[in-house]
Amino acid sequence: MLLGFVILYWVVSVGIGLWAGSRVHNTRDFAIAGRHLPFYMVTATVFATWFGSETVLGIPATFLQEGLHGVVADPFGASLCLILVGVFFASPLYRMNLLTIGDYYRKRFGRGVEVLTTLAIVISYLGWVGAQITALGLVFNVVSGGEISRLSGMLIGSSTILIYTLFGGMWAVAITDFLQMIVIMIGMLWIGGEVSGMAGGVGAVVEHAAHSGKFSFWPAADPREILAFFAAWITMMLGSIPQQDVFQRVQSARSEKIAVWATVLGGSLYFVFAFVPMFLAYSATLIDPQMVKNHLAQDPQMILPRLVIDHAPLFAQVMFFGALLSAIKSCASATLLAPSVTFTENLLKPLLGPLSDRKLLRTMRIVTLGFTILVTLYAIHSKASIFKMVENAYQITLVMAFVPLAFGVYWRRATRQGALAAIFLGLSTWLAILVAGPETPFVPAQFAGLIMSLLGMLAGSLLPQWFGPPPQQQRGVHDALHQRAARPQHVPHRHGQIG
């Protein structure tokens, strides 16, 4: 019966996504919903995109093993990323009226920087989307009582999400995200009430976790541990900022004010609700300690699904798995769309020559299909946990894309040579430490890569210029972008649009 409810919910949500596809008439509709989304939908799509499988399955498993100290990257770093985007980057990026974040790198630093950062951004999505597909396989396996294998679940999940993303683009993502945010919030709070009753109340669970040391957050007074802690925090907090999915949500807003405050609110809601799955998972240690012990040794990601299946009534099971599927679907659809759009716009389009908007839209859909196949194969063969797949995904954008973005927006003297130096020094340092092995370096690879990227930007911009136009001309580009930013683009409201 549980599987029947799950299938029904799945079919309905896919149908809604396909209906949303009727609003897609051009590439701007497909990529950024024509810049027509109201406040509540931007908030929903920001929240729902971040609230994925790692939030419901990965973070609780890590919390049980390591406490709050182990989840500094997510939700602490992840939610701060969205708040930082809203406060510092949403306004200047929105005012530039771009289709992809790769367009920003081209306008500010030129084609070479655009290509390199776009490659980094697209590669980073392998781990994130792979984690969602892995989680879909797990969910279908659990709710079917093992009748559907994890492999079959991955294939079913990825193919159905592909269908409405392929046709509906950002409109489908936004509308389904809004509905799925409602399901996530209601489902998480409902199952939270059920589980807290079984565990003796919220106070009993919190007190037990505190006595077990699970609320210990800060690292020990050891330089190596402090650096590792800080590196994990900034990986998602800063490495997630130069991402196309975040940029799409900013650009999809109807106004600059909506772009800013919906992003901040979405990040804040994510931080609050991310603690619910952690509470649920720790409640399992009071309700069924033997089950927790067994799965901690084998697959900690199964603790929360097994708790719900074995101890919750049917309606609570439906609510939980409905919320879980909503979380996975909203995150997966967004992360399939984002790299496909930026790969097409910033890498393929210049190579293909002049294209009509209709042909460009078709190319985006073909790339979406190809990327779905690629990440499904990656998920099938990956041995990493869901949490690690997501956490590691942002290291490459941290060392290659963050510094050029931040300095390009806020430092007038940043040049193309500085951006190229930041990219190459950050990437080479990161790779060198990874190749050396995890036991060799004192400084984590991504932290060292970020520092070298920062030094590369400063040195490359201040030293005599060998690459790109003269600094005065490049500063003129910077000033022109900010002058354009002072004249917000007005997008007329089309008849029939939501809101």
PDB file of N, CA, C and O in Angstrom, residues 266-300:
ATOM      1  N   GLY A 266      14.833  31.689   1.820  1.00  0.00           N
ATOM      2  CA  GLY A 266      14.972  30.285   1.473  1.00  0.00           C
ATOM      3  C   GLY A 266      16.128  29.625   2.215  1.00  0.00           C
ATOM      4  O   GLY A 266      16.012  28.505   2.712  1.00  0.00           O
ATOM      5  N   GLY A 267      17.268  30.328   2.314  1.00  0.00           N
ATOM      6  CA  GLY A 267      18.405  29.799   3.048  1.00  0.00           C
ATOM      7  C   GLY A 267      18.121  29.665   4.529  1.00  0.00           C
ATOM      8  O   GLY A 267      18.542  28.693   5.171  1.00  0.00           O
ATOM      9  N   SER A 268      17.398  30.611   5.103  1.00  0.00           N
ATOM     10  CA  SER A 268      17.060  30.562   6.525  1.00  0.00           C
ATOM     11  C   SER A 268      16.102  29.409   6.825  1.00  0.00           C
ATOM     12  O   SER A 268      16.262  28.690   7.824  1.00  0.00           O
ATOM     13  N   LEU A 269      15.101  29.225   5.964  1.00  0.00           N
ATOM     14  CA  LEU A 269      14.174  28.104   6.141  1.00  0.00           C
ATOM     15  C   LEU A 269      14.896  26.769   6.024  1.00  0.00           C
ATOM     16  O   LEU A 269      14.608  25.822   6.770  1.00  0.00           O
ATOM     17  N   TYR A 270      15.824  26.706   5.099  1.00  0.00           N
ATOM     18  CA  TYR A 270      16.591  25.466   4.947  1.00  0.00           C
ATOM     19  C   TYR A 270      17.338  25.134   6.235  1.00  0.00           C
ATOM     20  O   TYR A 270      17.339  23.983   6.688  1.00  0.00           O
ATOM     21  N   PHE A 271      17.986  26.127   6.829  1.00  0.00           N
ATOM     22  CA  PHE A 271      18.757  25.893   8.051  1.00  0.00           C
ATOM     23  C   PHE A 271      17.857  25.351   9.161  1.00  0.00           C
ATOM     24  O   PHE A 271      18.225  24.414   9.877  1.00  0.00           O
ATOM     25  N   VAL A 272      16.666  25.919   9.317  1.00  0.00           N
ATOM     26  CA  VAL A 272      15.756  25.489  10.379  1.00  0.00           C
ATOM     27  C   VAL A 272      15.272  24.064  10.141  1.00  0.00           C
ATOM     28  O   VAL A 272      15.334  23.206  11.037  1.00  0.00           O
ATOM     29  N   PHE A 273      14.798  23.777   8.932  1.00  0.00           N
ATOM     30  CA  PHE A 273      14.192  22.468   8.669  1.00  0.00           C
ATOM     31  C   PHE A 273      15.221  21.350   8.523  1.00  0.00           C
ATOM     32  O   PHE A 273      14.874  20.179   8.645  1.00  0.00           O
ATOM     33  N   ALA A 274      16.484  21.693   8.271  1.00  0.00           N
ATOM     34  CA  ALA A 274      17.510  20.658   8.161  1.00  0.00           C
ATOM     35  C   ALA A 274      17.736  19.941   9.488  1.00  0.00           C
ATOM     36  O   ALA A 274      18.262  18.818   9.508  1.00  0.00           O
ATOM     37  N   PHE A 275      17.330  20.560  10.609  1.00  0.00           N
ATOM     38  CA  PHE A 275      17.514  19.926  11.912  1.00  0.00           C
ATOM     39  C   PHE A 275      16.441  18.880  12.206  1.00  0.00           C
ATOM     40  O   PHE A 275      16.617  18.044  13.098  1.00  0.00           O
ATOM     41  N   VAL A 276      15.334  18.905  11.477  1.00  0.00           N
ATOM     42  CA  VAL A 276      14.271  17.925  11.726  1.00  0.00           C
ATOM     43  C   VAL A 276      14.738  16.502  11.420  1.00  0.00           C
ATOM     44  O   VAL A 276      14.560  15.601  12.260  1.00  0.00           O
ATOM     45  N   PRO A 277      15.342  16.224  10.245  1.00  0.00           N
ATOM     46  CA  PRO A 277      15.833  14.857  10.011  1.00  0.00           C
ATOM     47  C   PRO A 277      16.895  14.421  11.029  1.00  0.00           C
ATOM     48  O   PRO A 277      16.957  13.243  11.390  1.00  0.00           O
ATOM     49  N   MET A 278      17.730  15.359  11.506  1.00  0.00           N
ATOM     50  CA  MET A 278      18.715  15.005  12.538  1.00  0.00           C
ATOM     51  C   MET A 278      18.012  14.594  13.828  1.00  0.00           C
ATOM     52  O   MET A 278      18.405  13.622  14.490  1.00  0.00           O
ATOM     53  N   PHE A 279      16.968  15.318  14.180  1.00  0.00           N
ATOM     54  CA  PHE A 279      16.177  14.958  15.365  1.00  0.00           C
ATOM     55  C   PHE A 279      15.549  13.575  15.197  1.00  0.00           C
ATOM     56  O   PHE A 279      15.566  12.742  16.125  1.00  0.00           O
ATOM     57  N   LEU A 280      14.989  13.322  14.010  1.00  0.00           N
ATOM     58  CA  LEU A 280      14.352  12.028  13.761  1.00  0.00           C
ATOM     59  C   LEU A 280      15.355  10.887  13.882  1.00  0.00           C
ATOM     60  O   LEU A 280      15.079   9.853  14.500  1.00  0.00           O
ATOM     61  N   ALA A 281      16.532  11.054  13.274  1.00  0.00           N
ATOM     62  CA  ALA A 281      17.527   9.996  13.291  1.00  0.00           C
ATOM     63  C   ALA A 281      18.031   9.736  14.703  1.00  0.00           C
ATOM     64  O   ALA A 281      18.220   8.573  15.099  1.00  0.00           O
ATOM     65  N   TYR A 282      18.227  10.806  15.483  1.00  0.00           N
ATOM     66  CA  TYR A 282      18.709  10.560  16.844  1.00  0.00           C
ATOM     67  C   TYR A 282      17.618   9.937  17.708  1.00  0.00           C
ATOM     68  O   TYR A 282      17.918   9.159  18.635  1.00  0.00           O
ATOM     69  N   SER A 283      16.363  10.230  17.419  1.00  0.00           N
ATOM     70  CA  SER A 283      15.267   9.595  18.150  1.00  0.00           C
ATOM     71  C   SER A 283      15.326   8.083  18.004  1.00  0.00           C
ATOM     72  O   SER A 283      14.915   7.345  18.916  1.00  0.00           O
ATOM     73  N   ALA A 284      15.832   7.621  16.888  1.00  0.00           N
ATOM     74  CA  ALA A 284      15.934   6.179  16.654  1.00  0.00           C
ATOM     75  C   ALA A 284      16.830   5.505  17.674  1.00  0.00           C
ATOM     76  O   ALA A 284      16.655   4.312  17.981  1.00  0.00           O
ATOM     77  N   THR A 285      17.812   6.233  18.208  1.00  0.00           N
ATOM     78  CA  THR A 285      18.704   5.623  19.209  1.00  0.00           C
ATOM     79  C   THR A 285      17.959   5.327  20.508  1.00  0.00           C
ATOM     80  O   THR A 285      18.397   4.468  21.284  1.00  0.00           O
ATOM     81  N   LEU A 286      16.851   6.013  20.757  1.00  0.00           N
ATOM     82  CA  LEU A 286      16.027   5.738  21.931  1.00  0.00           C
ATOM     83  C   LEU A 286      14.934   4.726  21.636  1.00  0.00           C
ATOM     84  O   LEU A 286      14.548   3.943  22.499  1.00  0.00           O
ATOM     85  N   ILE A 287      14.430   4.744  20.392  1.00  0.00           N
ATOM     86  CA  ILE A 287      13.310   3.875  20.032  1.00  0.00           C
ATOM     87  C   ILE A 287      13.781   2.467  19.688  1.00  0.00           C
ATOM     88  O   ILE A 287      13.188   1.470  20.122  1.00  0.00           O
ATOM     89  N   ASP A 288      14.855   2.351  18.905  1.00  0.00           N
ATOM     90  CA  ASP A 288      15.348   1.044  18.463  1.00  0.00           C
ATOM     91  C   ASP A 288      16.878   1.058  18.425  1.00  0.00           C
ATOM     92  O   ASP A 288      17.487   1.098  17.348  1.00  0.00           O
ATOM     93  N   PRO A 289      17.523   1.042  19.587  1.00  0.00           N
ATOM     94  CA  PRO A 289      18.990   1.168  19.626  1.00  0.00           C
ATOM     95  C   PRO A 289      19.718   0.045  18.891  1.00  0.00           C
ATOM     96  O   PRO A 289      20.782   0.287  18.313  1.00  0.00           O
ATOM     97  N   GLN A 290      19.166  -1.161  18.876  1.00  0.00           N
ATOM     98  CA  GLN A 290      19.848  -2.256  18.199  1.00  0.00           C
ATOM     99  C   GLN A 290      19.861  -2.050  16.689  1.00  0.00           C
ATOM    100  O   GLN A 290      20.871  -2.309  16.018  1.00  0.00           O
ATOM    101  N   MET A 291      18.754  -1.565  16.141  1.00  0.00           N
ATOM    102  CA  MET A 291      18.701  -1.274  14.705  1.00  0.00           C
ATOM    103  C   MET A 291      19.719  -0.196  14.339  1.00  0.00           C
ATOM    104  O   MET A 291      20.425  -0.301  13.333  1.00  0.00           O
ATOM    105  N   VAL A 292      19.812   0.836  15.172  1.00  0.00           N
ATOM    106  CA  VAL A 292      20.775   1.906  14.923  1.00  0.00           C
ATOM    107  C   VAL A 292      22.190   1.358  14.945  1.00  0.00           C
ATOM    108  O   VAL A 292      23.013   1.681  14.080  1.00  0.00           O
ATOM    109  N   LYS A 293      22.489   0.523  15.926  1.00  0.00           N
ATOM    110  CA  LYS A 293      23.826  -0.062  16.035  1.00  0.00           C
ATOM    111  C   LYS A 293      24.171  -0.889  14.808  1.00  0.00           C
ATOM    112  O   LYS A 293      25.285  -0.811  14.273  1.00  0.00           O
ATOM    113  N   ASN A 294      23.234  -1.674  14.331  1.00  0.00           N
ATOM    114  CA  ASN A 294      23.484  -2.528  13.160  1.00  0.00           C
ATOM    115  C   ASN A 294      23.756  -1.694  11.913  1.00  0.00           C
ATOM    116  O   ASN A 294      24.689  -1.964  11.146  1.00  0.00           O
ATOM    117  N   HIS A 295      22.934  -0.640  11.696  1.00  0.00           N
ATOM    118  CA  HIS A 295      23.083   0.150  10.474  1.00  0.00           C
ATOM    119  C   HIS A 295      24.267   1.107  10.540  1.00  0.00           C
ATOM    120  O   HIS A 295      24.825   1.465   9.498  1.00  0.00           O
ATOM    121  N   LEU A 296      24.645   1.540  11.739  1.00  0.00           N
ATOM    122  CA  LEU A 296      25.844   2.374  11.847  1.00  0.00           C
ATOM    123  C   LEU A 296      27.075   1.627  11.359  1.00  0.00           C
ATOM    124  O   LEU A 296      27.994   2.215  10.790  1.00  0.00           O
ATOM    125  N   ALA A 297      27.074   0.334  11.559  1.00  0.00           N
ATOM    126  CA  ALA A 297      28.210  -0.479  11.126  1.00  0.00           C
ATOM    127  C   ALA A 297      28.138  -0.832   9.640  1.00  0.00           C
ATOM    128  O   ALA A 297      29.160  -1.177   9.040  1.00  0.00           O
ATOM    129  N   GLN A 298      26.934  -0.741   9.040  1.00  0.00           N
ATOM    130  CA  GLN A 298      26.770  -1.160   7.649  1.00  0.00           C
ATOM    131  C   GLN A 298      26.451   0.025   6.732  1.00  0.00           C
ATOM    132  O   GLN A 298      27.244   0.378   5.859  1.00  0.00           O
ATOM    133  N   ASP A 299      25.269   0.627   6.918  1.00  0.00           N
ATOM    134  CA  ASP A 299      24.833   1.731   6.061  1.00  0.00           C
ATOM    135  C   ASP A 299      24.012   2.707   6.897  1.00  0.00           C
ATOM    136  O   ASP A 299      22.789   2.563   7.014  1.00  0.00           O
ATOM    137  N   PRO A 300      24.657   3.736   7.490  1.00  0.00           N
ATOM    138  CA  PRO A 300      23.930   4.674   8.361  1.00  0.00           C
ATOM    139  C   PRO A 300      22.790   5.411   7.655  1.00  0.00           C
ATOM    140  O   PRO A 300      21.858   5.882   8.320  1.00  0.00           O
TER     141      PRO A 300
END
